[in-house]
PDB file of C-alpha atoms in Angstrom:
ATOM      1  CA  MET Z   2      28.142  32.666 -24.275  1.00 38.00           C
ATOM      2  CA  ARG Z   3      27.679  29.463 -22.285  1.00 36.00           C
ATOM      3  CA  LYS Z   4      27.210  26.174 -24.075  1.00 33.00           C
ATOM      4  CA  VAL Z   5      24.305  23.920 -23.106  1.00 33.00           C
ATOM      5  CA  TRP Z   6      24.166  20.184 -23.656  1.00 36.00           C
ATOM      6  CA  VAL Z   7      20.933  18.521 -24.685  1.00 33.00           C
ATOM      7  CA  ILE Z   8      19.802  14.943 -25.044  1.00 33.00           C
ATOM      8  CA  ILE Z   9      19.126  14.040 -28.655  1.00 28.00           C
ATOM      9  CA  ALA Z  10      18.533  10.289 -28.610  1.00 29.00           C
ATOM     10  CA  VAL Z  11      17.046   7.715 -26.263  1.00 34.00           C
ATOM     11  CA  VAL Z  12      16.933   3.930 -26.526  1.00 30.00           C
ATOM     12  CA  VAL Z  13      14.235   2.040 -24.633  1.00 32.00           C
ATOM     13  CA  VAL Z  14      14.416  -1.724 -24.127  1.00 30.00           C
ATOM     14  CA  MET Z  15      11.344  -3.676 -22.965  1.00 32.00           C
ATOM     15  CA  LEU Z  16      12.771  -6.705 -21.192  1.00 34.00           C
ATOM     16  CA  PRO Z  17      12.670  -8.135 -17.681  1.00 40.00           C
ATOM     17  CA  THR Z  18      15.599  -5.756 -17.269  1.00 43.00           C
ATOM     18  CA  GLY Z  19      14.811  -2.393 -18.836  1.00 48.00           C
ATOM     19  CA  GLY Z  20      17.466  -0.037 -20.040  1.00 52.00           C
ATOM     20  CA  LEU Z  21      17.609   3.644 -20.873  1.00 54.00           C
ATOM     21  CA  VAL Z  22      20.613   5.229 -22.554  1.00 51.00           C
ATOM     22  CA  TRP Z  23      21.052   8.991 -22.886  1.00 46.00           C
ATOM     23  CA  TRP Z  24      23.550  10.219 -25.514  1.00 49.00           C
ATOM     24  CA  LEU Z  25      24.466  13.824 -24.761  1.00 43.00           C
ATOM     25  CA  MET Z  26      25.821  16.198 -27.464  1.00 38.00           C
ATOM     26  CA  SER Z  27      26.495  19.899 -27.669  1.00 32.00           C
ATOM     27  CA  GLU Z  28      24.064  22.470 -29.024  1.00 33.00           C
ATOM     28  CA  PRO Z  29      25.200  26.066 -29.746  1.00 29.00           C
ATOM     29  CA  GLU Z  30      22.162  27.601 -28.077  1.00 33.00           C
ATOM     30  CA  VAL Z  31      21.814  29.618 -24.892  1.00 28.00           C
ATOM     31  CA  SER Z  32      19.251  28.397 -22.387  1.00 30.00           C
ATOM     32  CA  GLY Z  33      18.087  29.349 -18.913  1.00 32.00           C
ATOM     33  CA  PRO Z  34      19.719  28.615 -15.573  1.00 33.00           C
ATOM     34  CA  ASN Z  35      21.138  25.246 -14.779  1.00 34.00           C
ATOM     35  CA  THR Z  36      18.862  22.645 -13.299  1.00 33.00           C
ATOM     36  CA  PRO Z  37      18.889  23.065  -9.493  1.00 33.00           C
ATOM     37  CA  PRO Z  38      20.258  20.252  -7.356  1.00 36.00           C
ATOM     38  CA  PRO Z  39      17.788  17.614  -6.122  1.00 35.00           C
ATOM     39  CA  ASP Z  40      16.058  18.351  -2.850  1.00 35.00           C
ATOM     40  CA  GLY Z  41      15.452  14.741  -1.886  1.00 33.00           C
ATOM     41  CA  PRO Z  42      17.677  11.875  -0.724  1.00 32.00           C
ATOM     42  CA  SER Z  43      19.766  10.130  -3.354  1.00 34.00           C
ATOM     43  CA  GLY Z  44      19.345   6.401  -3.784  1.00 36.00           C
ATOM     44  CA  GLN Z  45      16.897   5.968  -0.902  1.00 36.00           C
ATOM     45  CA  LEU Z  46      13.801   4.170  -2.160  1.00 38.00           C
ATOM     46  CA  ASP Z  47      11.997   3.504   1.117  1.00 41.00           C
ATOM     47  CA  ARG Z  48      10.765   5.740   3.904  1.00 39.00           C
ATOM     48  CA  PRO Z  49       9.254   4.808   7.274  1.00 37.00           C
ATOM     49  CA  PHE Z  50       5.566   4.839   8.013  1.00 40.00           C
ATOM     50  CA  VAL Z  51       4.051   7.955   9.542  1.00 38.00           C
ATOM     51  CA  HIS Z  52       2.553   6.952  12.876  1.00 35.00           C
ATOM     52  CA  ALA Z  53      -0.523   8.597  14.335  1.00 40.00           C
ATOM     53  CA  GLN Z  54      -1.216   9.357  18.012  1.00 39.00           C
ATOM     54  CA  ASN Z  55      -0.572   6.639  20.559  1.00 47.00           C
ATOM     55  CA  GLU Z  56      -3.374   4.853  22.399  1.00 46.00           C
ATOM     56  CA  GLU Z  57      -3.062   6.883  25.597  1.00 49.00           C
ATOM     57  CA  ASP Z  58      -3.708  10.082  23.640  1.00 46.00           C
ATOM     58  CA  ALA Z  59      -7.043   8.681  22.507  1.00 43.00           C
ATOM     59  CA  PHE Z  60      -8.443   9.289  25.992  1.00 46.00           C
ATOM     60  CA  ASP Z  61      -7.517  12.959  25.948  1.00 51.00           C
ATOM     61  CA  ALA Z  62     -10.670  13.706  23.973  1.00 52.00           C
ATOM     62  CA  GLY Z  63     -12.759  12.892  27.064  1.00 69.00           C
ATOM     63  CA  VAL Z  64     -15.248  10.210  28.039  1.00 74.00           C
ATOM     64  CA  GLY Z  65     -19.006   9.900  28.136  1.00 83.00           C
ATOM     65  CA  ARG Z  66     -21.891   7.462  28.079  1.00 88.00           C
ATOM     66  CA  VAL Z  67     -22.502   5.616  24.833  1.00 91.00           C
ATOM     67  CA  ALA Z  68     -25.599   3.483  24.386  1.00 94.00           C
ATOM     68  CA  GLY Z  69     -27.580   2.095  21.503  1.00 95.00           C
ATOM     69  CA  ARG Z  70     -29.060  -1.005  20.007  1.00 97.00           C
ATOM     70  CA  VAL Z  71     -28.114  -3.765  17.593  1.00 97.00           C
ATOM     71  CA  VAL Z  72     -30.559  -4.627  14.822  1.00 97.00           C
ATOM     72  CA  ASP Z  73     -30.655  -6.903  11.788  1.00 97.00           C
ATOM     73  CA  ALA Z  74     -31.169  -5.896   8.153  1.00 95.00           C
ATOM     74  CA  ASP Z  75     -34.932  -5.604   8.800  1.00 96.00           C
ATOM     75  CA  LEU Z  76     -34.226  -3.337  11.803  1.00 96.00           C
ATOM     76  CA  ALA Z  77     -35.463  -6.002  14.209  1.00 97.00           C
ATOM     77  CA  PRO Z  78     -33.626  -5.994  17.581  1.00 97.00           C
ATOM     78  CA  VAL Z  79     -30.961  -8.679  18.069  1.00 97.00           C
ATOM     79  CA  ASN Z  80     -30.776 -10.333  21.493  1.00 97.00           C
ATOM     80  CA  GLY Z  81     -27.450 -11.665  22.775  1.00 96.00           C
ATOM     81  CA  ALA Z  82     -25.201  -9.860  20.323  1.00 97.00           C
ATOM     82  CA  ARG Z  83     -21.681  -9.293  21.634  1.00 96.00           C
ATOM     83  CA  VAL Z  84     -20.735  -5.590  21.677  1.00 96.00           C
ATOM     84  CA  ARG Z  85     -17.134  -4.537  22.252  1.00 95.00           C
ATOM     85  CA  LEU Z  86     -15.830  -1.081  23.081  1.00 94.00           C
ATOM     86  CA  TYR Z  87     -12.460   0.071  21.741  1.00 93.00           C
ATOM     87  CA  ALA Z  88     -10.571   3.206  22.728  1.00 91.00           C
ATOM     88  CA  ARG Z  89      -9.692   3.780  19.081  1.00 88.00           C
ATOM     89  CA  GLY Z  90      -9.777   2.192  15.676  1.00 87.00           C
ATOM     90  CA  PRO Z  91      -7.079  -0.226  14.521  1.00 89.00           C
ATOM     91  CA  GLU Z  92      -3.641   1.387  14.696  1.00 86.00           C
ATOM     92  CA  ILE Z  93      -2.732   0.196  11.241  1.00 91.00           C
ATOM     93  CA  GLU Z  94      -5.601   2.227   9.782  1.00 89.00           C
ATOM     94  CA  GLU Z  95      -3.892   5.371  11.043  1.00 87.00           C
ATOM     95  CA  LEU Z  96      -0.525   4.604   9.442  1.00 91.00           C
ATOM     96  CA  GLU Z  97       0.252   6.496   6.267  1.00 89.00           C
ATOM     97  CA  CYS Z  98       2.668   5.665   3.495  1.00 87.00           C
ATOM     98  CA  ALA Z  99       5.042   8.620   3.405  1.00 81.00           C
ATOM     99  CA  MET Z 100       5.500   8.220  -0.338  1.00 79.00           C
ATOM    100  CA  CYS Z 101       1.991   8.158  -1.823  1.00 82.00           C
ATOM    101  CA  HIS Z 102       0.206   9.366   1.379  1.00 86.00           C
ATOM    102  CA  LEU Z 103      -2.379   6.589   1.277  1.00 89.00           C
ATOM    103  CA  THR Z 104      -2.999   4.476   4.352  1.00 91.00           C
ATOM    104  CA  VAL Z 105      -0.583   1.560   4.291  1.00 92.00           C
ATOM    105  CA  LEU Z 106      -3.405  -0.921   3.661  1.00 93.00           C
ATOM    106  CA  ASP Z 107      -4.496   1.039   0.582  1.00 93.00           C
ATOM    107  CA  CYS Z 108      -0.997   1.427  -0.864  1.00 91.00           C
ATOM    108  CA  GLU Z 109      -0.315  -1.295  -3.433  1.00 88.00           C
ATOM    109  CA  ASP Z 110       3.412  -0.666  -3.839  1.00 88.00           C
ATOM    110  CA  PRO Z 111       5.293  -3.935  -3.165  1.00 90.00           C
ATOM    111  CA  SER Z 112       7.792  -2.268  -0.808  1.00 87.00           C
ATOM    112  CA  THR Z 113       4.951  -1.081   1.446  1.00 90.00           C
ATOM    113  CA  VAL Z 114       3.102  -4.389   1.127  1.00 93.00           C
ATOM    114  CA  ARG Z 115       6.220  -6.291   2.171  1.00 91.00           C
ATOM    115  CA  ARG Z 116       6.747  -4.133   5.255  1.00 91.00           C
ATOM    116  CA  VAL Z 117       3.123  -4.455   6.337  1.00 93.00           C
ATOM    117  CA  MET Z 118       3.349  -8.224   5.865  1.00 94.00           C
ATOM    118  CA  GLN Z 119       6.390  -8.307   8.117  1.00 93.00           C
ATOM    119  CA  GLY Z 120       4.792  -6.027  10.707  1.00 93.00           C
ATOM    120  CA  VAL Z 121       1.604  -8.051  11.089  1.00 93.00           C
ATOM    121  CA  ARG Z 122       3.525 -11.308  11.180  1.00 93.00           C
ATOM    122  CA  ASP Z 123       6.075 -10.342  13.800  1.00 92.00           C
ATOM    123  CA  GLY Z 124       3.571  -8.424  15.952  1.00 89.00           C
ATOM    124  CA  THR Z 125       5.086  -4.984  15.374  1.00 89.00           C
ATOM    125  CA  LEU Z 126       1.688  -3.854  14.088  1.00 88.00           C
ATOM    126  CA  ARG Z 127      -0.647  -4.991  16.846  1.00 87.00           C
ATOM    127  CA  ALA Z 128      -4.416  -4.942  17.062  1.00 89.00           C
ATOM    128  CA  VAL Z 129      -6.075  -2.743  19.675  1.00 88.00           C
ATOM    129  CA  GLU Z 130      -7.564  -4.684  22.594  1.00 91.00           C
ATOM    130  CA  PRO Z 131     -11.207  -4.013  23.577  1.00 93.00           C
ATOM    131  CA  ILE Z 132     -11.614  -2.176  26.875  1.00 93.00           C
ATOM    132  CA  ALA Z 133     -15.127  -3.452  27.619  1.00 93.00           C
ATOM    133  CA  GLU Z 134     -17.670  -5.957  26.346  1.00 95.00           C
ATOM    134  CA  VAL Z 135     -21.405  -6.467  26.951  1.00 95.00           C
ATOM    135  CA  LEU Z 136     -24.298  -8.496  25.531  1.00 96.00           C
ATOM    136  CA  THR Z 137     -27.457  -6.919  24.147  1.00 96.00           C
ATOM    137  CA  ASP Z 138     -30.767  -7.441  25.932  1.00 96.00           C
ATOM    138  CA  ALA Z 139     -34.064  -8.632  24.460  1.00 97.00           C
ATOM    139  CA  GLU Z 140     -34.577  -5.224  22.864  1.00 97.00           C
ATOM    140  CA  GLY Z 141     -31.113  -5.292  21.341  1.00 97.00           C
ATOM    141  CA  ARG Z 142     -29.882  -2.544  23.634  1.00 97.00           C
ATOM    142  CA  PHE Z 143     -26.436  -2.029  25.162  1.00 96.00           C
ATOM    143  CA  GLY Z 144     -24.603   0.704  27.030  1.00 94.00           C
ATOM    144  CA  PHE Z 145     -21.123   1.740  28.172  1.00 93.00           C
ATOM    145  CA  GLU Z 146     -20.281   4.236  30.888  1.00 89.00           C
ATOM    146  CA  ASP Z 147     -17.136   6.355  30.543  1.00 85.00           C
ATOM    147  CA  ALA Z 148     -16.642   5.415  26.908  1.00 88.00           C
ATOM    148  CA  PRO Z 149     -13.757   7.327  25.280  1.00 89.00           C
ATOM    149  CA  LEU Z 150     -15.010   9.863  22.780  1.00 81.00           C
ATOM    150  CA  GLY Z 151     -13.522   8.989  19.437  1.00 82.00           C
ATOM    151  CA  GLY Z 152     -13.578   5.317  20.315  1.00 90.00           C
ATOM    152  CA  GLU Z 153     -15.436   2.594  18.438  1.00 93.00           C
ATOM    153  CA  VAL Z 154     -18.075  -0.029  19.190  1.00 95.00           C
ATOM    154  CA  VAL Z 155     -18.236  -3.336  17.321  1.00 96.00           C
ATOM    155  CA  ALA Z 156     -21.160  -5.779  17.384  1.00 97.00           C
ATOM    156  CA  LEU Z 157     -20.781  -9.489  16.551  1.00 97.00           C
ATOM    157  CA  HIS Z 158     -23.537 -12.058  16.188  1.00 97.00           C
ATOM    158  CA  GLY Z 159     -22.893 -15.336  14.393  1.00 95.00           C
ATOM    159  CA  LYS Z 160     -21.627 -14.517  10.888  1.00 95.00           C
ATOM    160  CA  PHE Z 161     -22.809 -10.920  11.113  1.00 97.00           C
ATOM    161  CA  SER Z 162     -21.077  -7.784  12.369  1.00 97.00           C
ATOM    162  CA  ALA Z 163     -21.375  -3.998  12.548  1.00 97.00           C
ATOM    163  CA  GLU Z 164     -19.302  -1.116  13.874  1.00 95.00           C
ATOM    164  CA  ALA Z 165     -19.634   2.591  14.558  1.00 93.00           C
ATOM    165  CA  SER Z 166     -17.669   5.415  16.152  1.00 90.00           C
ATOM    166  CA  CYS Z 167     -18.511   6.777  19.597  1.00 87.00           C
ATOM    167  CA  ASP Z 168     -19.392  10.231  18.318  1.00 81.00           C
ATOM    168  CA  SER Z 169     -22.940  10.344  19.690  1.00 77.00           C
ATOM    169  CA  GLU Z 170     -24.769   9.198  22.809  1.00 78.00           C
ATOM    170  CA  GLU Z 171     -27.115   6.910  20.863  1.00 90.00           C
ATOM    171  CA  VAL Z 172     -25.714   4.431  18.326  1.00 93.00           C
ATOM    172  CA  GLU Z 173     -27.574   2.037  16.061  1.00 95.00           C
ATOM    173  CA  LEU Z 174     -25.583  -0.908  14.756  1.00 97.00           C
ATOM    174  CA  ILE Z 175     -27.095  -2.668  11.727  1.00 97.00           C
ATOM    175  CA  LEU Z 176     -25.620  -6.128  11.323  1.00 98.00           C
ATOM    176  CA  GLU Z 177     -24.176  -7.059   7.941  1.00 97.00           C
ATOM    177  CA  PRO Z 178     -23.142 -10.512   6.698  1.00 97.00           C
ATOM    178  CA  ALA Z 179     -19.502 -11.557   6.592  1.00 96.00           C
ATOM    179  CA  LEU Z 180     -17.557 -10.413   3.547  1.00 96.00           C
ATOM    180  CA  VAL Z 181     -16.858 -13.360   1.224  1.00 96.00           C
ATOM    181  CA  GLN Z 182     -14.513 -13.039  -1.745  1.00 96.00           C
ATOM    182  CA  GLU Z 183     -13.100 -15.534  -4.227  1.00 97.00           C
ATOM    183  CA  ILE Z 184      -9.451 -14.699  -4.891  1.00 97.00           C
ATOM    184  CA  HIS Z 185      -7.777 -15.475  -8.211  1.00 96.00           C
ATOM    185  CA  VAL Z 186      -3.969 -15.310  -8.297  1.00 97.00           C
ATOM    186  CA  ALA Z 187      -2.438 -15.372 -11.770  1.00 95.00           C
ATOM    187  CA  ASP Z 188       0.529 -14.209 -13.844  1.00 92.00           C
ATOM    188  CA  PHE Z 189       0.438 -11.729 -16.744  1.00 84.00           C
ATOM    189  CA  GLU Z 190      -1.113 -14.285 -19.055  1.00 85.00           C
ATOM    190  CA  GLY Z 191      -3.856 -15.220 -16.626  1.00 89.00           C
ATOM    191  CA  LYS Z 192      -2.266 -18.555 -15.758  1.00 93.00           C
ATOM    192  CA  PRO Z 193      -2.378 -19.694 -12.111  1.00 94.00           C
ATOM    193  CA  VAL Z 194       0.794 -19.204 -10.085  1.00 92.00           C
ATOM    194  CA  PRO Z 195       1.884 -22.592  -8.650  1.00 86.00           C
ATOM    195  CA  GLY Z 196       2.328 -22.590  -4.883  1.00 88.00           C
ATOM    196  CA  ALA Z 197       0.911 -19.080  -4.374  1.00 96.00           C
ATOM    197  CA  ARG Z 198      -0.083 -18.300  -0.803  1.00 97.00           C
ATOM    198  CA  VAL Z 199      -2.856 -15.908   0.196  1.00 97.00           C
ATOM    199  CA  THR Z 200      -3.074 -14.525   3.732  1.00 97.00           C
ATOM    200  CA  LEU Z 201      -6.116 -12.762   5.153  1.00 97.00           C
ATOM    201  CA  TYR Z 202      -5.472 -10.112   7.809  1.00 97.00           C
ATOM    202  CA  SER Z 203      -8.065  -8.563  10.114  1.00 96.00           C
ATOM    203  CA  PRO Z 204      -7.030  -5.086  11.319  1.00 94.00           C
ATOM    204  CA  ARG Z 205      -9.682  -5.265  14.032  1.00 92.00           C
ATOM    205  CA  ASP Z 206      -8.451  -8.349  15.900  1.00 91.00           C
ATOM    206  CA  GLY Z 207      -5.042  -8.896  14.315  1.00 92.00           C
ATOM    207  CA  THR Z 208      -5.746 -12.453  13.121  1.00 94.00           C
ATOM    208  CA  LEU Z 209      -3.918 -13.979  10.157  1.00 95.00           C
ATOM    209  CA  VAL Z 210      -5.340 -16.852   8.091  1.00 96.00           C
ATOM    210  CA  GLU Z 211      -3.103 -18.322   5.391  1.00 97.00           C
ATOM    211  CA  LYS Z 212      -4.377 -20.478   2.535  1.00 97.00           C
ATOM    212  CA  ARG Z 213      -2.901 -21.889  -0.652  1.00 96.00           C
ATOM    213  CA  VAL Z 214      -4.587 -21.497  -4.014  1.00 96.00           C
ATOM    214  CA  ASP Z 215      -5.982 -24.522  -5.829  1.00 95.00           C
ATOM    215  CA  GLY Z 216      -4.916 -25.774  -9.250  1.00 93.00           C
ATOM    216  CA  GLU Z 217      -6.784 -22.899 -10.911  1.00 95.00           C
ATOM    217  CA  GLY Z 218      -5.140 -20.295  -8.705  1.00 95.00           C
ATOM    218  CA  ARG Z 219      -8.305 -19.709  -6.666  1.00 96.00           C
ATOM    219  CA  VAL Z 220      -9.136 -19.575  -2.981  1.00 96.00           C
ATOM    220  CA  THR Z 221     -12.113 -18.228  -1.013  1.00 97.00           C
ATOM    221  CA  LEU Z 222     -11.669 -15.824   1.905  1.00 97.00           C
ATOM    222  CA  GLU Z 223     -14.272 -14.793   4.471  1.00 97.00           C
ATOM    223  CA  SER Z 224     -14.111 -12.123   7.173  1.00 97.00           C
ATOM    224  CA  LEU Z 225     -16.399 -10.369   9.644  1.00 96.00           C
ATOM    225  CA  ASP Z 226     -13.995  -7.434   9.537  1.00 95.00           C
ATOM    226  CA  HIS Z 227     -15.053  -5.258   6.622  1.00 91.00           C
ATOM    227  CA  ARG Z 228     -11.642  -3.548   6.725  1.00 92.00           C
ATOM    228  CA  ALA Z 229      -9.978  -6.904   6.035  1.00 96.00           C
ATOM    229  CA  TRP Z 230      -6.854  -6.913   3.869  1.00 96.00           C
ATOM    230  CA  TYR Z 231      -5.152  -9.781   2.120  1.00 97.00           C
ATOM    231  CA  PHE Z 232      -1.812 -10.319   0.463  1.00 96.00           C
ATOM    232  CA  ALA Z 233      -0.603 -12.880  -2.051  1.00 97.00           C
ATOM    233  CA  GLU Z 234       2.943 -14.123  -2.431  1.00 96.00           C
ATOM    234  CA  ALA Z 235       4.928 -16.756  -4.317  1.00 95.00           C
ATOM    235  CA  ASP Z 236       8.590 -17.558  -4.741  1.00 93.00           C
ATOM    236  CA  GLY Z 237      10.306 -15.364  -7.314  1.00 91.00           C
ATOM    237  CA  THR Z 238       7.599 -12.690  -7.403  1.00 93.00           C
ATOM    238  CA  LEU Z 239       6.839  -9.401  -5.704  1.00 93.00           C
ATOM    239  CA  PRO Z 240       3.934  -9.559  -3.218  1.00 95.00           C
ATOM    240  CA  ALA Z 241       0.559  -8.034  -4.053  1.00 95.00           C
ATOM    241  CA  ALA Z 242      -2.201  -6.928  -1.700  1.00 96.00           C
ATOM    242  CA  GLN Z 243      -5.505  -5.104  -1.470  1.00 95.00           C
ATOM    243  CA  ARG Z 244      -8.629  -4.737   0.646  1.00 96.00           C
ATOM    244  CA  LEU Z 245     -10.877  -7.780   0.602  1.00 96.00           C
ATOM    245  CA  GLU Z 246     -13.826  -5.617  -0.432  1.00 95.00           C
ATOM    246  CA  ASN Z 247     -11.929  -4.263  -3.452  1.00 94.00           C
ATOM    247  CA  GLY Z 248     -12.014  -7.495  -5.418  1.00 91.00           C
ATOM    248  CA  GLY Z 249     -10.291 -10.791  -5.906  1.00 92.00           C
ATOM    249  CA  GLU Z 250      -8.022 -10.457  -8.958  1.00 94.00           C
ATOM    250  CA  VAL Z 251      -4.310 -10.466  -8.091  1.00 94.00           C
ATOM    251  CA  VAL Z 252      -1.334 -10.505 -10.463  1.00 93.00           C
ATOM    252  CA  LEU Z 253       1.997 -11.797  -9.192  1.00 94.00           C
ATOM    253  CA  ALA Z 254       5.025 -10.895 -11.288  1.00 89.00           C
ATOM    254  CA  PRO Z 255       8.800 -11.128 -10.878  1.00 90.00           C
ATOM    255  CA  PRO Z 256      10.622  -7.924  -9.936  1.00 89.00           C
ATOM    256  CA  ARG Z 257      12.037  -5.708 -12.682  1.00 86.00           C
ATOM    257  CA  THR Z 258      15.407  -3.979 -12.908  1.00 86.00           C
ATOM    258  CA  LEU Z 259      15.804  -0.613 -14.639  1.00 86.00           C
ATOM    259  CA  ILE Z 260      19.320   0.394 -15.720  1.00 87.00           C
ATOM    260  CA  ILE Z 261      19.866   4.003 -16.777  1.00 86.00           C
ATOM    261  CA  HIS Z 262      23.026   5.095 -18.628  1.00 85.00           C
ATOM    262  CA  THR Z 263      23.928   8.754 -19.173  1.00 83.00           C
ATOM    263  CA  ARG Z 264      26.683   9.478 -21.707  1.00 81.00           C
ATOM    264  CA  MET Z 265      28.260  12.481 -23.367  1.00 77.00           C
ATOM    265  CA  GLY Z 266      30.315  12.042 -26.510  1.00 76.00           C
ATOM    266  CA  GLY Z 267      30.213   8.304 -25.931  1.00 78.00           C
ATOM    267  CA  GLN Z 268      31.680   8.645 -22.417  1.00 82.00           C
ATOM    268  CA  PRO Z 269      29.827   8.175 -19.099  1.00 85.00           C
ATOM    269  CA  VAL Z 270      28.722  11.385 -17.394  1.00 83.00           C
ATOM    270  CA  ASP Z 271      27.037  11.736 -14.003  1.00 86.00           C
ATOM    271  CA  ALA Z 272      23.608  13.344 -14.013  1.00 86.00           C
ATOM    272  CA  GLU Z 273      20.556  13.994 -11.864  1.00 87.00           C
ATOM    273  CA  VAL Z 274      17.789  11.472 -12.521  1.00 87.00           C
ATOM    274  CA  GLU Z 275      14.166  12.021 -11.604  1.00 87.00           C
ATOM    275  CA  ILE Z 276      11.829   9.053 -11.921  1.00 85.00           C
ATOM    276  CA  PHE Z 277       8.150   9.059 -11.045  1.00 81.00           C
ATOM    277  CA  MET Z 278       7.208   5.988  -9.066  1.00 78.00           C
ATOM    278  CA  HIS Z 279       5.277   5.054  -5.962  1.00 78.00           C
ATOM    279  CA  GLY Z 280       3.108   8.134  -6.283  1.00 72.00           C
ATOM    280  CA  GLU Z 281       5.762  10.827  -6.420  1.00 78.00           C
ATOM    281  CA  PRO Z 282       8.970  11.886  -8.205  1.00 83.00           C
ATOM    282  CA  ARG Z 283      12.173  10.381  -6.822  1.00 84.00           C
ATOM    283  CA  LYS Z 284      15.471  12.224  -7.276  1.00 88.00           C
ATOM    284  CA  LEU Z 285      18.589  10.100  -7.646  1.00 89.00           C
ATOM    285  CA  LYS Z 286      22.001  10.298  -9.362  1.00 89.00           C
ATOM    286  CA  THR Z 287      23.981   8.237 -11.830  1.00 88.00           C
ATOM    287  CA  HIS Z 288      27.490   7.233 -10.753  1.00 89.00           C
ATOM    288  CA  ASP Z 289      30.032   6.762 -13.509  1.00 89.00           C
ATOM    289  CA  GLY Z 290      27.088   7.258 -15.843  1.00 86.00           C
ATOM    290  CA  VAL Z 291      25.009   4.372 -14.475  1.00 89.00           C
ATOM    291  CA  LEU Z 292      22.012   4.081 -12.166  1.00 89.00           C
ATOM    292  CA  GLN Z 293      20.502   0.663 -11.487  1.00 89.00           C
ATOM    293  CA  LEU Z 294      17.125   0.341  -9.750  1.00 87.00           C
ATOM    294  CA  GLU Z 295      16.132  -3.145  -8.660  1.00 85.00           C
ATOM    295  CA  GLN Z 296      13.031  -4.808  -7.252  1.00 84.00           C
ATOM    296  CA  LEU Z 297      10.703  -2.558  -9.234  1.00 85.00           C
ATOM    297  CA  PRO Z 298       7.093  -3.591  -9.794  1.00 85.00           C
ATOM    298  CA  PHE Z 299       5.808  -3.919 -13.339  1.00 80.00           C
ATOM    299  CA  GLY Z 300       4.433  -0.674 -14.654  1.00 77.00           C
ATOM    300  CA  TYR Z 301       5.012   2.485 -16.670  1.00 78.00           C
ATOM    301  CA  TYR Z 302       7.776   4.860 -15.565  1.00 80.00           C
ATOM    302  CA  THR Z 303       8.667   8.394 -16.616  1.00 81.00           C
ATOM    303  CA  VAL Z 304      12.345   9.311 -16.288  1.00 84.00           C
ATOM    304  CA  ALA Z 305      13.891  12.792 -16.546  1.00 84.00           C
ATOM    305  CA  VAL Z 306      17.644  13.469 -16.655  1.00 82.00           C
ATOM    306  CA  ALA Z 307      19.590  16.709 -16.104  1.00 78.00           C
ATOM    307  CA  SER Z 308      23.119  17.752 -15.187  1.00 72.00           C
ATOM    308  CA  GLU Z 309      25.216  20.872 -14.854  1.00 69.00           C
ATOM    309  CA  ALA Z 310      25.302  22.645 -18.225  1.00 52.00           C
ATOM    310  CA  LEU Z 311      22.858  20.049 -19.579  1.00 57.00           C
ATOM    311  CA  ALA Z 312      19.293  20.720 -20.610  1.00 54.00           C
ATOM    312  CA  ALA Z 313      16.733  18.443 -18.995  1.00 54.00           C
ATOM    313  CA  ALA Z 314      15.117  15.688 -21.061  1.00 57.00           C
ATOM    314  CA  GLU Z 315      12.389  13.180 -20.364  1.00 57.00           C
ATOM    315  CA  GLN Z 316      11.616   9.674 -21.581  1.00 60.00           C
ATOM    316  CA  SER Z 317       9.211   6.902 -20.630  1.00 57.00           C
ATOM    317  CA  VAL Z 318       9.861   3.187 -20.240  1.00 59.00           C
ATOM    318  CA  GLU Z 319       7.555   0.249 -19.710  1.00 59.00           C
ATOM    319  CA  LEU Z 320       8.651  -2.568 -17.431  1.00 58.00           C
ATOM    320  CA  ILE Z 321       5.916  -5.071 -18.183  1.00 53.00           C
ATOM    321  CA  LYS Z 322       7.033  -8.517 -19.324  1.00 49.00           C
ATOM    322  CA  PRO Z 323       9.562 -10.195 -21.603  1.00 40.00           C
ATOM    323  CA  VAL Z 324       9.034  -9.600 -25.338  1.00 36.00           C
TER     324      VAL Z 324
END
């Protein structure tokens, strides 16, 4: 009869550095097969973006005539509106986080946010250039010959804009006012974060506008690009980001460190560790009975541990704030 080891006690510490300790002891019971080895990489917490088709492929869908008109909220024609034709939407909108499978601008994990920040700043993530531009006539009409199917048209007029895909021969663009949002950057207690910086990014034209918050941690952002995204950062904290249309409350917090100890009979023992974070389970290993994960965002984590001849066990830990 084969002995199986089970976890019988767990200690959870809520601190800026969280700690989990597994004490493993024998149990004279027979259980099922051993836990299979992990099928994912060990210790690797980041994966590259998944890139969509390149710009040249966008033309493979064919071309055709696209025409239409630009109107205001009352459906009155707008004369002199600037209409731009793009072969495709912004590239960054087609990039997917390989962990949680959201688009990178909708993923709020700090590791993804940091990489997007770097990409838009150094030009790695570039905006798509328009391939044609016209002005509307007195009836608000415009037209493009040989427009790529699957492309996009964008209308701009003063502080109003509209966009649509080139999926039909006749397009009506209804102008909408610029998106205005007051941003509030605070810590866990709602206090303003001194020196916090907020940067507005337009996926459509690639522009970056950086502002600093006032004494109350507030700043106002405005964009004609309704896909606009902004990120907040401050020294000693993990960055935070979201779509401008999703709201203006941002919490900046210092990174957390989670230390996991696995022990048997008081001695360190290596084990498989599965922790759910960034939208999916991550499979790692303890070495000499210790696994340390750094730069974690605040949140609630579920951790499972298993090893050869050990029954799996699960425990949760909160990495929120000092107590």
